Short mmCIF file of C-alpha atoms in Angstrom, two decimals:
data_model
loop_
_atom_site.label_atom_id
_atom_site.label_comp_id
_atom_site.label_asym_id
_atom_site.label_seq_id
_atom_site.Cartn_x
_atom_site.Cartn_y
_atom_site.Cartn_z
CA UNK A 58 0.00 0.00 0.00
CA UNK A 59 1.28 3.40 -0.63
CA UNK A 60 1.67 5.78 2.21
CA UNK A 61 0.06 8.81 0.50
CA UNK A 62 -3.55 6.30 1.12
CA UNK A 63 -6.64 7.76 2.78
CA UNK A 64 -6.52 7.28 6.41
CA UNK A 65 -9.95 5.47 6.32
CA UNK A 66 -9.06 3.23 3.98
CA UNK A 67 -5.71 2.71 5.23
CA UNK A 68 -7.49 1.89 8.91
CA UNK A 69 -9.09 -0.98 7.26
CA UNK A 70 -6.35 -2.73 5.30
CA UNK A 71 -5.25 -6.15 5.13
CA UNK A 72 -1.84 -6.39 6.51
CA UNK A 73 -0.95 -8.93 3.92
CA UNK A 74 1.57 -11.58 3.49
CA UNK A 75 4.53 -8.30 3.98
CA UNK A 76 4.01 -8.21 7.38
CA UNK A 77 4.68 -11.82 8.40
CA UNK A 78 7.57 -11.70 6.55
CA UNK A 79 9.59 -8.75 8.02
CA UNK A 80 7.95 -10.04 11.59
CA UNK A 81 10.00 -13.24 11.10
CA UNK A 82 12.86 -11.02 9.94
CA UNK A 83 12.97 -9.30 13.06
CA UNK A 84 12.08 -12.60 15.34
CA UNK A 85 15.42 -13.63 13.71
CA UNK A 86 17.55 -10.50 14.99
CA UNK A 87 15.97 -11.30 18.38
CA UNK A 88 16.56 -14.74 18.83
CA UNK A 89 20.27 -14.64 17.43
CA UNK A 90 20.67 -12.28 20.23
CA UNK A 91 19.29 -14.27 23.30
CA UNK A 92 19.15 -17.89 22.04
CA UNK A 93 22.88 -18.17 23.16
CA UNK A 94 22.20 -17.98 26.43
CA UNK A 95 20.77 -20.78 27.69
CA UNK A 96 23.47 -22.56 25.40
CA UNK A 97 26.66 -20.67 27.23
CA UNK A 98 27.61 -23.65 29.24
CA UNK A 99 27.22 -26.34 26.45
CA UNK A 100 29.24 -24.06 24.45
CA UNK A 101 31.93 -23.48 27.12
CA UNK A 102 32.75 -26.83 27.75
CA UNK A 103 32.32 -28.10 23.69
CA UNK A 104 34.86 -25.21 22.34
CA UNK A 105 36.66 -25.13 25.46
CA UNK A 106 35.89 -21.12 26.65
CA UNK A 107 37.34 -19.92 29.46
CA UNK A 108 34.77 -18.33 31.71
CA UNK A 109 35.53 -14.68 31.01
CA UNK A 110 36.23 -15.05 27.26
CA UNK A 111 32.29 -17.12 26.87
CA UNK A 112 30.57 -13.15 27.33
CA UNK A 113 31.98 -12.75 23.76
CA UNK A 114 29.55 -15.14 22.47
CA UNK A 115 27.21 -12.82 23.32
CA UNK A 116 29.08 -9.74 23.22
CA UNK A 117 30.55 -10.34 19.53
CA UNK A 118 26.90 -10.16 18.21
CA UNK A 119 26.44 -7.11 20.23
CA UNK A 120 29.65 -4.91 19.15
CA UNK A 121 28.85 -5.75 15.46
CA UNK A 122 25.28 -5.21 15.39
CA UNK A 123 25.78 -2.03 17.28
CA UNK A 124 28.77 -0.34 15.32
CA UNK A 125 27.61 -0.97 11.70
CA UNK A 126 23.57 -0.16 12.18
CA UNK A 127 24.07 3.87 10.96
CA UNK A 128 25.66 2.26 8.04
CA UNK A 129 23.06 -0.50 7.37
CA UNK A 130 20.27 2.15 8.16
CA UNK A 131 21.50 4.57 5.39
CA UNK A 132 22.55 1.56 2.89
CA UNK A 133 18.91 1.23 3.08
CA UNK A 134 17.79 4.45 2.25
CA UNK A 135 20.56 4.86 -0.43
CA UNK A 136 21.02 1.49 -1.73
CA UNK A 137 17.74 -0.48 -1.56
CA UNK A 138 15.53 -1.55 1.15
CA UNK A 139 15.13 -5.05 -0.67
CA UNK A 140 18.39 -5.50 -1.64
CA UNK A 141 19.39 -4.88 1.68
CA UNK A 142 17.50 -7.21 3.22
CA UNK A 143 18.18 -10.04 1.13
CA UNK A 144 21.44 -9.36 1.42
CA UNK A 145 21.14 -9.66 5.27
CA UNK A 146 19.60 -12.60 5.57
CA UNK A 147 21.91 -14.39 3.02
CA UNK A 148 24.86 -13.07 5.68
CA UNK A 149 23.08 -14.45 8.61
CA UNK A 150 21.82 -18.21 6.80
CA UNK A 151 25.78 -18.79 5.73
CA UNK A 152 27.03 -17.28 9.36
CA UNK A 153 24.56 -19.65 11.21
CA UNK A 154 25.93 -22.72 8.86
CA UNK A 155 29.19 -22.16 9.89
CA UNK A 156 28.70 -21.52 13.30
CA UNK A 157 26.93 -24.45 13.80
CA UNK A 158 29.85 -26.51 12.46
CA UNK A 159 32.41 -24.64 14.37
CA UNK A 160 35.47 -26.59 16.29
CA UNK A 161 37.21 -23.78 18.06
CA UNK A 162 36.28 -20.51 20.03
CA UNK A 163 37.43 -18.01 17.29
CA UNK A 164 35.62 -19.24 14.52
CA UNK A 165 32.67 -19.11 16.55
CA UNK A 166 33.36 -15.53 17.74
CA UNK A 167 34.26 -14.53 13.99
CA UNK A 168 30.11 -16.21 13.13
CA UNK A 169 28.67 -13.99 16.16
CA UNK A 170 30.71 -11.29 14.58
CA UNK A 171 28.92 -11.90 11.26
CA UNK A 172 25.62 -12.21 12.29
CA UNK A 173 26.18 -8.96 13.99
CA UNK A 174 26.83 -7.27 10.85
CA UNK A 175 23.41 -9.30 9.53
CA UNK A 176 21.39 -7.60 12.09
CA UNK A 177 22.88 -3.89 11.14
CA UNK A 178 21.74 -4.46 7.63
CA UNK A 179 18.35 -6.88 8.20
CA UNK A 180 17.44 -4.58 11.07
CA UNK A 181 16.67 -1.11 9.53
CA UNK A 182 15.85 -2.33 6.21
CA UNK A 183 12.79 -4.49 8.18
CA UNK A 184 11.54 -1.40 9.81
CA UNK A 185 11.94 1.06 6.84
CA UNK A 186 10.27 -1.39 4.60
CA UNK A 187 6.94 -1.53 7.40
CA UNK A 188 7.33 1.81 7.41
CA UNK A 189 7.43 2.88 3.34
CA UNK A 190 4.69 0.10 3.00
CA UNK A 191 2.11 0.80 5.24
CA UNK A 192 0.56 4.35 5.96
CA UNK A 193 1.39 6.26 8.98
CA UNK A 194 -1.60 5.95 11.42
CA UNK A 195 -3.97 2.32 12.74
CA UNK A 196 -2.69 0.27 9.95
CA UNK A 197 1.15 1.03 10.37
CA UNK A 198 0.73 0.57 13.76
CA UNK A 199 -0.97 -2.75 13.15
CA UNK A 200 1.73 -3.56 11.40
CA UNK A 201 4.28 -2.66 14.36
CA UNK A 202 2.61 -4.29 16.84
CA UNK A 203 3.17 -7.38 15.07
CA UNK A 204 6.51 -7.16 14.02
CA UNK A 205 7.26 -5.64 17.71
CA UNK A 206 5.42 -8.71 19.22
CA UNK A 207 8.05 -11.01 17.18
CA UNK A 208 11.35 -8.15 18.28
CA UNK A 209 10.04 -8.45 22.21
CA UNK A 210 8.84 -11.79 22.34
CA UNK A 211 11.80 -12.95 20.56
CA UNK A 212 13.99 -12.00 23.27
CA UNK A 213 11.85 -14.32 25.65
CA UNK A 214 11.43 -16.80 23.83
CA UNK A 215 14.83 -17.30 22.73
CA UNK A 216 15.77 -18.66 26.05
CA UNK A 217 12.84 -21.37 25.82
CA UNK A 218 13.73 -21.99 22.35
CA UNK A 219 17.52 -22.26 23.18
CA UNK A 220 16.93 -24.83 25.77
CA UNK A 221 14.68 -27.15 23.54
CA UNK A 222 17.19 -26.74 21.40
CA UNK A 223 20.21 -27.75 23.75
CA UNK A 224 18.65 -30.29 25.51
CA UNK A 225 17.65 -32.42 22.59
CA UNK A 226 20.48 -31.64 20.01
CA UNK A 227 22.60 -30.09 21.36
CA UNK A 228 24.59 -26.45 21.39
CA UNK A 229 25.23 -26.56 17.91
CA UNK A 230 21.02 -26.61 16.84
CA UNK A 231 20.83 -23.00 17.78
CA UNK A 232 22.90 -22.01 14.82
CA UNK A 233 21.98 -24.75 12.72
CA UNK A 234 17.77 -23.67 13.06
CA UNK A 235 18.35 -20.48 11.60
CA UNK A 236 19.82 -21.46 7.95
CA UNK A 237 16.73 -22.80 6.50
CA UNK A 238 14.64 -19.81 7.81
CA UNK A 239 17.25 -17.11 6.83
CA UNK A 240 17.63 -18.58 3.71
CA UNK A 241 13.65 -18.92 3.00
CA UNK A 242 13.19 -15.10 3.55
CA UNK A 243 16.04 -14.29 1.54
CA UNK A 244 13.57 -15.89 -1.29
CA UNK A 245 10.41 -14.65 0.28
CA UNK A 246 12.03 -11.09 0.06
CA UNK A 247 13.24 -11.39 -3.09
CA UNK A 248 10.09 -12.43 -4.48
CA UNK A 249 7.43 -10.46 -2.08
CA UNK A 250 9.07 -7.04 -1.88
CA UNK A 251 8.90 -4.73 -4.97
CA UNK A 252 11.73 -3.69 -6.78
CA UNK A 253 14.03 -1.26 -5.34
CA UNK A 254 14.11 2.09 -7.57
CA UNK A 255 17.47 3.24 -9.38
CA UNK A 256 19.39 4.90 -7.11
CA UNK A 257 19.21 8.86 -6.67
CA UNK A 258 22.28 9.69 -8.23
CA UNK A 259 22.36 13.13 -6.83
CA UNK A 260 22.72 11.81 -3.51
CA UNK A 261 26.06 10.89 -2.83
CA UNK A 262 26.86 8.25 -0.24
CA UNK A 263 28.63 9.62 2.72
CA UNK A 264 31.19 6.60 2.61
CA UNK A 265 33.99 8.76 4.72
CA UNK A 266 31.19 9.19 7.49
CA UNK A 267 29.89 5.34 7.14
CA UNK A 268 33.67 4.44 7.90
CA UNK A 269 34.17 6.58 10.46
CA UNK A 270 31.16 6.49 12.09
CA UNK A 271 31.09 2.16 11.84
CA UNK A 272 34.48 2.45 13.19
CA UNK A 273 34.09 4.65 16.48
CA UNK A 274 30.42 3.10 17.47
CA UNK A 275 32.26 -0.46 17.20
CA UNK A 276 35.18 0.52 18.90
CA UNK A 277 33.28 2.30 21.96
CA UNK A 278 30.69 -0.42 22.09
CA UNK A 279 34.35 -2.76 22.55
CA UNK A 280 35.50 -1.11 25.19
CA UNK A 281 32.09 -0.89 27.57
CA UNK A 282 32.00 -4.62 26.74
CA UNK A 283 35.87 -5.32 27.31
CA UNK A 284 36.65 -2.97 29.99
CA UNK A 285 34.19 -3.81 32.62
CA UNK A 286 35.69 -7.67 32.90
CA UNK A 287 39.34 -7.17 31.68
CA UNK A 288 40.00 -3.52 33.39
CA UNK A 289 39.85 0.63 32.28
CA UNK A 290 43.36 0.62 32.43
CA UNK A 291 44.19 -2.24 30.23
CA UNK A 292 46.50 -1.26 26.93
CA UNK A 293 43.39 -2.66 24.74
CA UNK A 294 40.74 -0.70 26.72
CA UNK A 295 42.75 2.58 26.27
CA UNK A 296 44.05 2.15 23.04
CA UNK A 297 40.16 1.29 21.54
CA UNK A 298 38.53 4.10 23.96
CA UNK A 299 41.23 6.64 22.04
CA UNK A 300 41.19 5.25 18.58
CA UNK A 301 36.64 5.39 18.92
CA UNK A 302 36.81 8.93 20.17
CA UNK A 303 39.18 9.83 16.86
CA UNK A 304 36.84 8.20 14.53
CA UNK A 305 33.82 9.64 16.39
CA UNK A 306 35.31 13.23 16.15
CA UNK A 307 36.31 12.87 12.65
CA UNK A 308 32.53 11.83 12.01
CA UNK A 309 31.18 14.61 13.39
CA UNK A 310 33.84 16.98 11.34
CA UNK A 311 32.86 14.98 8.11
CA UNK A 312 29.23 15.74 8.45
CA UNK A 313 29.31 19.13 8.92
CA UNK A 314 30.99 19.75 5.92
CA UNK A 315 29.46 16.41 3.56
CA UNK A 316 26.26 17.56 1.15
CA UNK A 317 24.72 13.97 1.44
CA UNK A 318 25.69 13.24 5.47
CA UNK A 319 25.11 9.72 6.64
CA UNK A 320 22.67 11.42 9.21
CA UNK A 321 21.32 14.67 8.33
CA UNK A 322 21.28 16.69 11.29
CA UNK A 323 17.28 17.68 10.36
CA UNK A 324 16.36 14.76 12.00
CA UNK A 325 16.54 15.56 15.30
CA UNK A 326 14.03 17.99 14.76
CA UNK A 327 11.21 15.08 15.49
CA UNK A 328 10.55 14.88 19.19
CA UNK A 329 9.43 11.65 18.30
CA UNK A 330 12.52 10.48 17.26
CA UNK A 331 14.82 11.99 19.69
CA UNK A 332 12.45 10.45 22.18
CA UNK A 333 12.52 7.05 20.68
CA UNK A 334 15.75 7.72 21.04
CA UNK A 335 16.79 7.35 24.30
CA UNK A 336 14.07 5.35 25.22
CA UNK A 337 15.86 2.89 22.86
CA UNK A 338 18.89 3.13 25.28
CA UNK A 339 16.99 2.53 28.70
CA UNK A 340 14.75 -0.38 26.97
CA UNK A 341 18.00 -2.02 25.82
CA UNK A 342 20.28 -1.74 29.30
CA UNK A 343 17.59 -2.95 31.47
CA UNK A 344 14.76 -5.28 29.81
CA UNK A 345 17.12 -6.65 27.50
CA UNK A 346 19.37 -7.34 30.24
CA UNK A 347 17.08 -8.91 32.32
CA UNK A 348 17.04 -12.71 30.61
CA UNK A 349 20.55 -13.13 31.41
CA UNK A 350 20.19 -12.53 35.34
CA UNK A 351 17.44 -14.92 34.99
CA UNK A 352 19.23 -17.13 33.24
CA UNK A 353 21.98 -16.80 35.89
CA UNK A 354 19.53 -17.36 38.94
CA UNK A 355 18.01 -20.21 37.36
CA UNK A 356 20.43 -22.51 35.93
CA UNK A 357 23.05 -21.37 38.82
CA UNK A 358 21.21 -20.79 41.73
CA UNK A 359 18.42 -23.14 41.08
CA UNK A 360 19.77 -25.88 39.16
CA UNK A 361 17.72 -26.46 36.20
CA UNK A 362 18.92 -27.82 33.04
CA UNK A 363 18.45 -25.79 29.84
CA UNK A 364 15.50 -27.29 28.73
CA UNK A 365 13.95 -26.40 32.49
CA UNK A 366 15.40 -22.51 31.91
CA UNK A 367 14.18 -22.29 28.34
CA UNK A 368 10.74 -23.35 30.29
CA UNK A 369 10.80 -20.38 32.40
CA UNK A 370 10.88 -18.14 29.89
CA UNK A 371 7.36 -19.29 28.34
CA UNK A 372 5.33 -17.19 30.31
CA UNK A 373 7.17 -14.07 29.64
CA UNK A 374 7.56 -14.67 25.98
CA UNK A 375 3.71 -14.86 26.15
CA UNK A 376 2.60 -11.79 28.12
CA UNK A 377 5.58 -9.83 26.38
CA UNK A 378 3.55 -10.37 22.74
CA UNK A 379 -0.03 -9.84 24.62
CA UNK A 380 1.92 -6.03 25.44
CA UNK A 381 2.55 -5.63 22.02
CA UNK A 382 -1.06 -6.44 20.39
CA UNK A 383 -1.93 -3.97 23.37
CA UNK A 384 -0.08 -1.13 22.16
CA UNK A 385 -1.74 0.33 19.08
CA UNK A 386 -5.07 0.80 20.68
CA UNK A 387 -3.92 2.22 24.10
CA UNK A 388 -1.79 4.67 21.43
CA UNK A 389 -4.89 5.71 19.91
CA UNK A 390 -6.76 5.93 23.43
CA UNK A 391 -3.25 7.71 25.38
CA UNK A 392 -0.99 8.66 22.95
CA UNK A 393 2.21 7.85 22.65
CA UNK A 394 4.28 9.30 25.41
CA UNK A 395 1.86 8.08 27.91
CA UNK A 396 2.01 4.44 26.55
CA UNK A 397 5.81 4.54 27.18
CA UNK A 398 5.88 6.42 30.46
CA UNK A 399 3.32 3.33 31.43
CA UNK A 400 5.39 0.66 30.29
CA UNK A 401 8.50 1.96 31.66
CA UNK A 402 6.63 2.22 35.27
CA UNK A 403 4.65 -0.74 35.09
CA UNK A 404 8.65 -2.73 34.11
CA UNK A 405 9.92 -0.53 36.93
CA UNK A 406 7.56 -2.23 39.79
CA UNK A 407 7.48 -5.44 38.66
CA UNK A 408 11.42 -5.46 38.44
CA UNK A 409 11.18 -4.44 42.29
CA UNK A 410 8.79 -7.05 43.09
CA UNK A 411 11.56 -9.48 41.87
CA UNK A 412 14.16 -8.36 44.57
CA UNK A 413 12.65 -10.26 47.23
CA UNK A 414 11.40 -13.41 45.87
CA UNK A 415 15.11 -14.35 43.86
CA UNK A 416 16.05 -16.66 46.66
CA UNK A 417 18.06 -20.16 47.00
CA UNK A 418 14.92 -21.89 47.82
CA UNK A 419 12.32 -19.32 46.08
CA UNK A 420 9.66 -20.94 43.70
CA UNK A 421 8.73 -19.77 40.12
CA UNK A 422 5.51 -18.90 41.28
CA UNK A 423 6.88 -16.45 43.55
CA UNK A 424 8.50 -14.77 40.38
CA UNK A 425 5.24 -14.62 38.23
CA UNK A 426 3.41 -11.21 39.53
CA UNK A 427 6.75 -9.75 38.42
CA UNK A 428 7.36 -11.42 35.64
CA UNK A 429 3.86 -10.35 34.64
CA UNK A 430 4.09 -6.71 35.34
CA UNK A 431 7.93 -6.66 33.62
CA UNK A 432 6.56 -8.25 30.49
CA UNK A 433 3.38 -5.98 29.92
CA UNK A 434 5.73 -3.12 30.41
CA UNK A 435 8.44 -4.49 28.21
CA UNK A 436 5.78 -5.35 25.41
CA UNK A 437 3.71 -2.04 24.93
CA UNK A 438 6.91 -0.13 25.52
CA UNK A 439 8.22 -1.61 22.73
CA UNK A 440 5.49 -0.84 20.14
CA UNK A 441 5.30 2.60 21.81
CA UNK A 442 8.76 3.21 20.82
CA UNK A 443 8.48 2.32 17.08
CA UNK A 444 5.78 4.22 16.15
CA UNK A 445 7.73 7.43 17.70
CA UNK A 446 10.94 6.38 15.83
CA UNK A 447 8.84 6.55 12.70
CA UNK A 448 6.11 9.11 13.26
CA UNK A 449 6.41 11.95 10.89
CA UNK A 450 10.01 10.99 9.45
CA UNK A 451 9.49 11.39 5.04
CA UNK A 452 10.12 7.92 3.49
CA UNK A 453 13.17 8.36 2.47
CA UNK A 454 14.93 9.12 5.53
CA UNK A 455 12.78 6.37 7.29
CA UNK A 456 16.16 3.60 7.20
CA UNK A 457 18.60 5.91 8.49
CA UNK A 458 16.03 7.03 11.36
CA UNK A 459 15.67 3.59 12.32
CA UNK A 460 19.57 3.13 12.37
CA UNK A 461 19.51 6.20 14.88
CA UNK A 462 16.99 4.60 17.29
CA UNK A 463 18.62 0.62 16.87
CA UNK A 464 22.02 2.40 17.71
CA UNK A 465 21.07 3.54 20.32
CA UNK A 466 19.42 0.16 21.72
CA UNK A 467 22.10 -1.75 21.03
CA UNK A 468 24.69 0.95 22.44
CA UNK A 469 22.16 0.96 25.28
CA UNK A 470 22.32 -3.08 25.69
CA UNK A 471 25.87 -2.85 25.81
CA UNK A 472 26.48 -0.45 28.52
CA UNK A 473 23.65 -1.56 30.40
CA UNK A 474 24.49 -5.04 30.90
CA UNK A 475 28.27 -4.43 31.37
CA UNK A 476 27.66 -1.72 34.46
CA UNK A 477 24.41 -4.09 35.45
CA UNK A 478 27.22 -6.99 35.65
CA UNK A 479 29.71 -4.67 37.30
CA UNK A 480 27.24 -3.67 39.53
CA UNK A 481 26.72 -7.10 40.75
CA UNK A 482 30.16 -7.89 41.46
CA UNK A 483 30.96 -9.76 38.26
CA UNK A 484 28.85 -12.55 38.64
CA UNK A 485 29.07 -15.44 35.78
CA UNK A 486 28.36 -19.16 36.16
CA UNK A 487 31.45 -19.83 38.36
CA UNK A 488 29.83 -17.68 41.19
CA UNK A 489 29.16 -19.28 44.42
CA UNK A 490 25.14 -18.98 45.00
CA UNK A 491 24.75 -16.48 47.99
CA UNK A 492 27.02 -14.09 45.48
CA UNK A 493 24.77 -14.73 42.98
CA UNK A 494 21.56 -14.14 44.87
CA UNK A 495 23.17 -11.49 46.11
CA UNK A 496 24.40 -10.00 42.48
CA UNK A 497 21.34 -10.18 41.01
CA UNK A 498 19.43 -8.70 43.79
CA UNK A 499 21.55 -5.78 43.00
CA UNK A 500 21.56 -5.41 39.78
CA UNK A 501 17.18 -6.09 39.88
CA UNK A 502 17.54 -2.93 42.30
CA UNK A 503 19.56 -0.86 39.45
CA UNK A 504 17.41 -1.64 36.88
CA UNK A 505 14.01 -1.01 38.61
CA UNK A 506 15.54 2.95 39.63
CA UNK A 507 16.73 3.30 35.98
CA UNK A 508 13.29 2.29 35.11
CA UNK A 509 11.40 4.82 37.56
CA UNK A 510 13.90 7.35 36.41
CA UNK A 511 13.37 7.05 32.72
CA UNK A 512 9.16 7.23 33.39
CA UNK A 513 9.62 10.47 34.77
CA UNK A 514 12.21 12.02 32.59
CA UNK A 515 10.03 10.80 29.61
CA UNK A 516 6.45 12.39 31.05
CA UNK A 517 8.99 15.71 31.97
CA UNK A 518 8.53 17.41 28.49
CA UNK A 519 5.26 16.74 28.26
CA UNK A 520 4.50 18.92 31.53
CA UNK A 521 7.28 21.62 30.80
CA UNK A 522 5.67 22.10 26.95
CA UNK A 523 2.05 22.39 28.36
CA UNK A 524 0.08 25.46 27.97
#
């Protein structure tokens, strides 16, 4: 559907085959993030990590993902939002192939690596495409809520998917199940998406900016993943902290001076956006962080095997995609800003509720009215925040706008889970359990306050702009 359709008409549409499509697209980007977890030990002891090198499995996916998304978001734009993605998902079906075959720890890394630049490119070209399809208003948001119930619920249920997996194949399966569906919507895009138009050759692409901008995000997204574990000091962390800066300063001296800059400076003129923004940020360092304290307090504290962990994670995989289908409608009743001010709270107290209940001898059922309350928040925050990345943004700016908000949730993720960790005392799967009770407890405490904090700081505009 074009996005210049009535509004009435556009209210009523049929979402269409499109939308399935890009939500598996971005259940993909989701899972390859937190699928891993709930594998860590498997694939410690098969490749032979040592406990502090394992985070890379993780945090490989995460420095990638996170330092090449301003490039993937204007490759979009500039290149083609089809091409793109079929490009993506071609990277992450060969990636997963050879990950799941993988004999040693750095070919593994070097596959997480991969798949990180996958999700730079698969991410904003997914987004751009819902958001050049369908028409801003019900039916885009119709459209987001579904692809945001696959994004949140993905993170959820890649922990029960990851311990089906593990427990009846094997580590190796959660690489392995994502060839044949990367490689299916590689077709399905090819065939279902129109044609991208010849390039706009009056618009130059700002490669200088792409490299230095790909280069400083990955660097600085190294060192808050390095530094925390290794130490500030270290040659590595000081040598990549300098070396980002550079290539972050020389990005911001390219773009003032490039005609075509890899992001135009007029976009931060939508509240929206800027809003979407940060929210990103907070959503990413504390509900994105949360599956791998749970992971932690289950499997560590509590014993269970993967398959009983991947369990767990059911219910909140289930009420996370109820707070998604949620979210358009309490848009159109609240508006925007109150929808995420109301999912940040509501993720807020039912972090809190958590702090007492994680216990040696505590019961999942003592967990659930949190786990509840987290997941609602998580879910309708999540669609909240899309459809404020997007809102009034023209079409073609719509993949490089979506590389601005992803940046900042996977900068977000990084930092938050590295000062979450370092908050706890560096607790891993080694710990003893009181430190890990204890650990957790602390960092449940950190993330509820950042929670509280970013409600209010989000519903302060609103009150400061009022007549």
């Amino acid at each position: 559907m074009s996005a210049t359709a009535a509004e009435p008409t556009a209210g009523r549409q049929r979402l269409g085959l499109p939308v399935v499509v890009l939500a598996l697209a971005q259940l993909v980007i989701s899972l390859d993030y937190s699928i891993v977890y709930v594998a860590l030990p498997e694939i410690g002891l098969g490749l032979g990590f040592s406990d502090h090198d394992l985070q890379w499995v993780v945090s490989a996916y995460v420095v990638t993902t996170g330092g090449f998304l301003l490039l993937g978001g204007r490759a979009a734009d500039l290149l083609g939002r089809r091409r793109m993605f079929v490009l993506a998902t071609a990277i992450y079906a060969v990636s997963s192939l050879i990950g799941g075959l993988a004999q040693s720890p750095g070919v593994l890394l070097a596959v997480r690596a991969a798949q990180g630049v996958g999700g730079s490119l698969l991410f904003p070209a997914t987004l751009s495409l819902i958001n050049t399809t369908y028409a801003e208003g019900p039916v885009r948001n119709r459209a987001l809520a579904i692809w945001g119930a696959a994004g949140a619920g993905g993170l959820c249920f890649g922990s029960l998917l990851g311990g089906v997996l593990v427990h009846g194949y094997g580590w190796p399966s959660v690489f392995l199940v994502n060839v044949p569906v990367a490689l299916a919507l590689a077709v399905l895009g090819r065939l279902l998406f129109p044609a991208d138009v010849p390039r706009d050759r009056t618009h130059r692409f700002d490669a200088a900016g792409a490299l230095a901008a790909t280069g400083g995000l990955t660097l600085v997204v190294f060192v808050l993943v390095y530094a925390p574990a290794w130490g500030w000091t270290r040659l590595a962390s000081l040598a990549a902290a300098a070396v980002g800066i550079v290539c972050l300063l020389l990005f911001a001296a390219i773009e003032r001076r490039a005609p075509d800059p890899l992001v135009p400076v007029r976009l931060f003129r939508h509240r929206g956006l800027v809003l979407a923004t940060a929210v990103a940020a907070l959503f990413s360092a504390t509900f994105s962080s949360l599956p791998y304290f749970l992971t932690l307090y289950f499997q560590a504290v509590r014993g269970y095997d993967a398959f009983v962990t991947g369990l767990c994670f059911l219910l909140p995989a289930v009420v996370v995609a109820a707070g998604t289908q949620a979210g358009p409608p309490a848009v159109a009743r609240f508006g925007t800003r109150r929808l995420l001010v109301g999912g940040l709270a509501a993720g807020a107290v039912g972090v809190l509720a958590l702090v007492p209940v994680v216990a040696a001898e505590g019961s999942y059922l003592s967990l659930v009215p949190g786990i509840v309350l987290i997941s609602l928040g998580q879910g309708s925050a999540w669609t909240a925040l899309w459809i404020a990345a997007a809102s009034e943004v023209p079409p073609g700016d719509q993949g490089i706008a979506s590389g601005i908000a992803s940046t900042s949730l996977q900068i977000g993720g990084a930092v938050g889970l590295a000062l979450l960790v370092a908050a706890a005392s560096g607790i891993g799967q080694q710990s003893s359990a009181p430190a890990l009770v204890d650990g957790i407890r602390t960092a449940l405490l950190a993330m509820s306050g950042a929670l509280a904090l970013g409600a209010l700081v989000a519903l302060a505009p609103r009150r400061t702009t009022s007549p």
